[in-house]
Amino acid sequence: MAEKDQISSLLNRQPKSYWTERSETPEFPSLDKDIKVDVAIIGGGITGITSGYLLANEGLHVAILEADKLFNGTTGHTTAKVTAQHGLIYDEFITNFGKSKAKLYYEANKGALNFIKSTIESEQIDCEFSVQDAYLYSTTKENLFNIQKEADAYEKLGIKGGLIESIPLDIEIKNALIMKDQAQFHPVKYLSKLTQTFVEKGGQIFENTVAVNIDNGDIPTVLTRNDCRVTAKHVLICTHFPFYEGLGLYSTRMYADRSYVLAAKTHKKYPGGMYISADKPTRSLRSITINNEEMVLIVGEDHKTGQSVDTMEHYKSLEAFGQEVLGIESIPYHWSAQDLITMDKIPYIGELTSGQENILIATGFRKWGMTNATVAALIFRDTILGKKNIYTDLFKPSRFYAHPSLKNFLKQNANVVGQLIKGKLETNDLDPHSLATDEGAIISIEGERKGAYKDKSGQLHIVDTTCTHIGCEVEWNSGERTWDCPCHGSRFSYEGEVIEGPAEKPLQQYDYKMIDNLTSKDSGY
Ligand SMILES: Cc1cc2nc3c(=O)[nH]c(=O)nc-3n(C[C@H](O)[C@H](O)[C@H](O)COP(=O)(O)OP(=O)(O)OC[C@H]3O[C@@H](n4cnc5c(N)ncnc54)[C@H](O)[C@@H]3O)c2cc1C
């Protein structure tokens, strides 16, 4: 088989993240009784685990509830660059919020990088942590100018870096901006050790335990799907999209954005460093060791969840880019994931709604959650201990920085309304029998829009395509074999089960036999 065909056939497999392959990840029981703790943490990704680790170290009695398995969310599908270089951002932050807030954002994230580094040293964590320079590069004239402005911002903020005209990677660039002494690591190895310490300090973890609501009295109580109650002085919502929004209207203030990842063995030797393009579609690279072999993570192709034409095309574009720059020998892993982006691009960390001191939230990390989640955990710890944290005000969810927030709020919600209407108007007369195996599509049954997927054994799976969150129409994601909502990023398996919120309820499922009945009735045979 030709090398290119081999790669294409690999991409026909179900996506799987390398990070979550780790067999040593511990397992925990699900919650089957009511409990009382000082702090209930909902969500076992980097935000929840780092928070639990810090709070257990302070002697607090903490329980973590995880709907699935630890680290299986976005944290297990990241690129795991640990850096304060978050794309083109500092010039924009200076323009929108002023120099002192932009500096606070940088320092919070730099502090998080230092925290991760010192924790790895003190806990002696073997997690492939390595110091790397981070490069932001442009290949277009427009971004040459933007990178110059970003370099000016670095100078104003005192960020160690500098403009350069070439990078170690074989890409013809216009210019690039270095941020020195950043890092990369294996996120699951890092978090597994924090989990171990958390448990040794008396922390409790419950997997396969879905939190469904919060009874929001003086002492909040988290209710689980199997009717257990967790009463806590403080609840930390670390579920990526908040499972409980209260009056915070988070659905209208954030959107979900996906990216694609290839772990590739390359012909050319990777020169070291971490790279990200200022140009769109984004290209991001770092090295990774898989089975003792050096490989490269090739990441990018971002788009709003549920708003792509053919998701498989994104993997193919990354593959073409990798071929051109490094030459691809094989692609042992590929996966995709989404992160949440707030209206002003600063995460929401703090009180769920203003004045609600005992329910805290952290979300909207804009694909820079390794450091931003760590910032959140440090803010949570200080808030709960009643200590001052100089970053609290910058990140508080009730802030309103009028210029970008208002503009983007209107844009985002116009987009949601547009998607809602578009989905309702779209029709498709596709006959479900004409689907190839492993193909999914929108079909029509008696004039009603339904979603169909024919699995590899030839069985059809039919769902109602109306998202159970606010009623937008979900779209087929061919790369992941999922139904994705273009409005707020909820995702469902091809059988209709919720994979990611804000939706809580599954899509309505239909018996595939109904298709035969209806088709024969319609067509008269
Ligand atoms: C493709 C991609 C590449 C990225 N690369 C980088 C990078 O290089 N550097 C960087 O800094 N950041 C990166 N990020 C961002 C970073 O990975 C995320 O911001 C971060 O992992 C989010 O962590 P989290 O703990 O908030 O969420 P998650 O890891 O998603 O954890 C949330 C957990 O909550 C659980 N949960 C949800 N609902 C419930 C419920 N009702 N009850 C109980 N549990 C629930 C979920 O199962 C999940 O395990 C990237 C993101 C993407 C998508």
JSON list of C-alpha atoms in Angstrom, two decimals, residues 14-85:
[
{"chain": "A", "resi": 14, "resn": "GLN", "atom": "CA", "xyz": [-12.23, 5.95, 15.47]},
{"chain": "A", "resi": 15, "resn": "PRO", "atom": "CA", "xyz": [-10.15, 8.84, 16.93]},
{"chain": "A", "resi": 16, "resn": "LYS", "atom": "CA", "xyz": [-8.26, 8.07, 20.16]},
{"chain": "A", "resi": 17, "resn": "SER", "atom": "CA", "xyz": [-6.06, 10.34, 22.24]},
{"chain": "A", "resi": 18, "resn": "TYR", "atom": "CA", "xyz": [-2.58, 9.13, 23.15]},
{"chain": "A", "resi": 19, "resn": "TRP", "atom": "CA", "xyz": [-2.76, 10.79, 26.58]},
{"chain": "A", "resi": 20, "resn": "THR", "atom": "CA", "xyz": [-5.71, 8.67, 27.73]},
{"chain": "A", "resi": 21, "resn": "GLU", "atom": "CA", "xyz": [-4.00, 5.38, 26.75]},
{"chain": "A", "resi": 22, "resn": "ARG", "atom": "CA", "xyz": [-2.12, 5.36, 30.03]},
{"chain": "A", "resi": 23, "resn": "SER", "atom": "CA", "xyz": [-2.94, 2.14, 31.87]},
{"chain": "A", "resi": 24, "resn": "GLU", "atom": "CA", "xyz": [-1.69, 3.29, 35.29]},
{"chain": "A", "resi": 25, "resn": "THR", "atom": "CA", "xyz": [-4.52, 5.83, 35.64]},
{"chain": "A", "resi": 26, "resn": "PRO", "atom": "CA", "xyz": [-6.30, 4.84, 38.85]},
{"chain": "A", "resi": 27, "resn": "GLU", "atom": "CA", "xyz": [-9.99, 3.91, 38.94]},
{"chain": "A", "resi": 28, "resn": "PHE", "atom": "CA", "xyz": [-12.55, 5.01, 41.53]},
{"chain": "A", "resi": 29, "resn": "PRO", "atom": "CA", "xyz": [-16.03, 3.84, 42.59]},
{"chain": "A", "resi": 30, "resn": "SER", "atom": "CA", "xyz": [-19.22, 5.77, 41.90]},
{"chain": "A", "resi": 31, "resn": "LEU", "atom": "CA", "xyz": [-21.04, 7.55, 44.71]},
{"chain": "A", "resi": 32, "resn": "ASP", "atom": "CA", "xyz": [-23.87, 5.49, 46.19]},
{"chain": "A", "resi": 33, "resn": "LYS", "atom": "CA", "xyz": [-24.77, 7.40, 49.37]},
{"chain": "A", "resi": 34, "resn": "ASP", "atom": "CA", "xyz": [-25.20, 10.95, 50.71]},
{"chain": "A", "resi": 35, "resn": "ILE", "atom": "CA", "xyz": [-22.01, 12.60, 51.99]},
{"chain": "A", "resi": 36, "resn": "LYS", "atom": "CA", "xyz": [-20.94, 15.87, 53.66]},
{"chain": "A", "resi": 37, "resn": "VAL", "atom": "CA", "xyz": [-17.63, 17.55, 52.84]},
{"chain": "A", "resi": 38, "resn": "ASP", "atom": "CA", "xyz": [-15.95, 20.94, 53.10]},
{"chain": "A", "resi": 39, "resn": "VAL", "atom": "CA", "xyz": [-15.59, 21.24, 49.34]},
{"chain": "A", "resi": 40, "resn": "ALA", "atom": "CA", "xyz": [-17.39, 19.35, 46.54]},
{"chain": "A", "resi": 41, "resn": "ILE", "atom": "CA", "xyz": [-15.53, 19.56, 43.22]},
{"chain": "A", "resi": 42, "resn": "ILE", "atom": "CA", "xyz": [-17.49, 18.61, 40.13]},
{"chain": "A", "resi": 43, "resn": "GLY", "atom": "CA", "xyz": [-15.30, 17.50, 37.20]},
{"chain": "A", "resi": 44, "resn": "GLY", "atom": "CA", "xyz": [-12.07, 15.51, 37.11]},
{"chain": "A", "resi": 45, "resn": "GLY", "atom": "CA", "xyz": [-10.01, 17.36, 34.51]},
{"chain": "A", "resi": 46, "resn": "ILE", "atom": "CA", "xyz": [-6.99, 19.59, 35.18]},
{"chain": "A", "resi": 47, "resn": "THR", "atom": "CA", "xyz": [-9.18, 22.23, 36.88]},
{"chain": "A", "resi": 48, "resn": "GLY", "atom": "CA", "xyz": [-10.87, 19.83, 39.30]},
{"chain": "A", "resi": 49, "resn": "ILE", "atom": "CA", "xyz": [-7.81, 17.75, 40.10]},
{"chain": "A", "resi": 50, "resn": "THR", "atom": "CA", "xyz": [-5.45, 20.71, 40.65]},
{"chain": "A", "resi": 51, "resn": "SER", "atom": "CA", "xyz": [-8.06, 22.35, 42.88]},
{"chain": "A", "resi": 52, "resn": "GLY", "atom": "CA", "xyz": [-8.55, 19.13, 44.86]},
{"chain": "A", "resi": 53, "resn": "TYR", "atom": "CA", "xyz": [-4.80, 18.71, 45.28]},
{"chain": "A", "resi": 54, "resn": "LEU", "atom": "CA", "xyz": [-4.37, 22.27, 46.61]},
{"chain": "A", "resi": 55, "resn": "LEU", "atom": "CA", "xyz": [-7.34, 22.09, 48.98]},
{"chain": "A", "resi": 56, "resn": "ALA", "atom": "CA", "xyz": [-6.50, 18.65, 50.39]},
{"chain": "A", "resi": 57, "resn": "ASN", "atom": "CA", "xyz": [-2.99, 20.00, 51.06]},
{"chain": "A", "resi": 58, "resn": "GLU", "atom": "CA", "xyz": [-4.66, 22.65, 53.22]},
{"chain": "A", "resi": 59, "resn": "GLY", "atom": "CA", "xyz": [-6.30, 19.92, 55.30]},
{"chain": "A", "resi": 60, "resn": "LEU", "atom": "CA", "xyz": [-9.81, 20.38, 53.87]},
{"chain": "A", "resi": 61, "resn": "HIS", "atom": "CA", "xyz": [-12.18, 17.46, 53.42]},
{"chain": "A", "resi": 62, "resn": "VAL", "atom": "CA", "xyz": [-12.77, 17.32, 49.67]},
{"chain": "A", "resi": 63, "resn": "ALA", "atom": "CA", "xyz": [-14.75, 15.08, 47.28]},
{"chain": "A", "resi": 64, "resn": "ILE", "atom": "CA", "xyz": [-14.39, 15.09, 43.49]},
{"chain": "A", "resi": 65, "resn": "LEU", "atom": "CA", "xyz": [-17.34, 13.86, 41.40]},
{"chain": "A", "resi": 66, "resn": "GLU", "atom": "CA", "xyz": [-16.57, 12.87, 37.82]},
{"chain": "A", "resi": 67, "resn": "ALA", "atom": "CA", "xyz": [-19.30, 11.95, 35.32]},
{"chain": "A", "resi": 68, "resn": "ASP", "atom": "CA", "xyz": [-17.06, 9.60, 33.37]},
{"chain": "A", "resi": 69, "resn": "LYS", "atom": "CA", "xyz": [-13.42, 8.67, 34.08]},
{"chain": "A", "resi": 70, "resn": "LEU", "atom": "CA", "xyz": [-10.80, 11.15, 35.28]},
{"chain": "A", "resi": 71, "resn": "PHE", "atom": "CA", "xyz": [-8.96, 13.02, 32.48]},
{"chain": "A", "resi": 72, "resn": "ASN", "atom": "CA", "xyz": [-11.27, 11.80, 29.71]},
{"chain": "A", "resi": 73, "resn": "GLY", "atom": "CA", "xyz": [-12.57, 15.32, 29.00]},
{"chain": "A", "resi": 74, "resn": "THR", "atom": "CA", "xyz": [-10.68, 18.05, 27.17]},
{"chain": "A", "resi": 75, "resn": "THR", "atom": "CA", "xyz": [-7.66, 17.58, 29.46]},
{"chain": "A", "resi": 76, "resn": "GLY", "atom": "CA", "xyz": [-7.12, 14.12, 27.95]},
{"chain": "A", "resi": 77, "resn": "HIS", "atom": "CA", "xyz": [-7.33, 15.56, 24.42]},
{"chain": "A", "resi": 78, "resn": "THR", "atom": "CA", "xyz": [-5.10, 18.60, 24.72]},
{"chain": "A", "resi": 79, "resn": "THR", "atom": "CA", "xyz": [-1.74, 19.50, 23.17]},
{"chain": "A", "resi": 80, "resn": "ALA", "atom": "CA", "xyz": [-0.34, 20.18, 26.66]},
{"chain": "A", "resi": 81, "resn": "LYS", "atom": "CA", "xyz": [1.88, 23.14, 25.93]},
{"chain": "A", "resi": 82, "resn": "VAL", "atom": "CA", "xyz": [2.43, 24.88, 29.24]},
{"chain": "A", "resi": 83, "resn": "THR", "atom": "CA", "xyz": [2.90, 28.47, 28.23]},
{"chain": "A", "resi": 84, "resn": "ALA", "atom": "CA", "xyz": [1.79, 32.07, 28.62]},
{"chain": "A", "resi": 85, "resn": "GLN", "atom": "CA", "xyz": [2.12, 32.54, 24.84]}
]
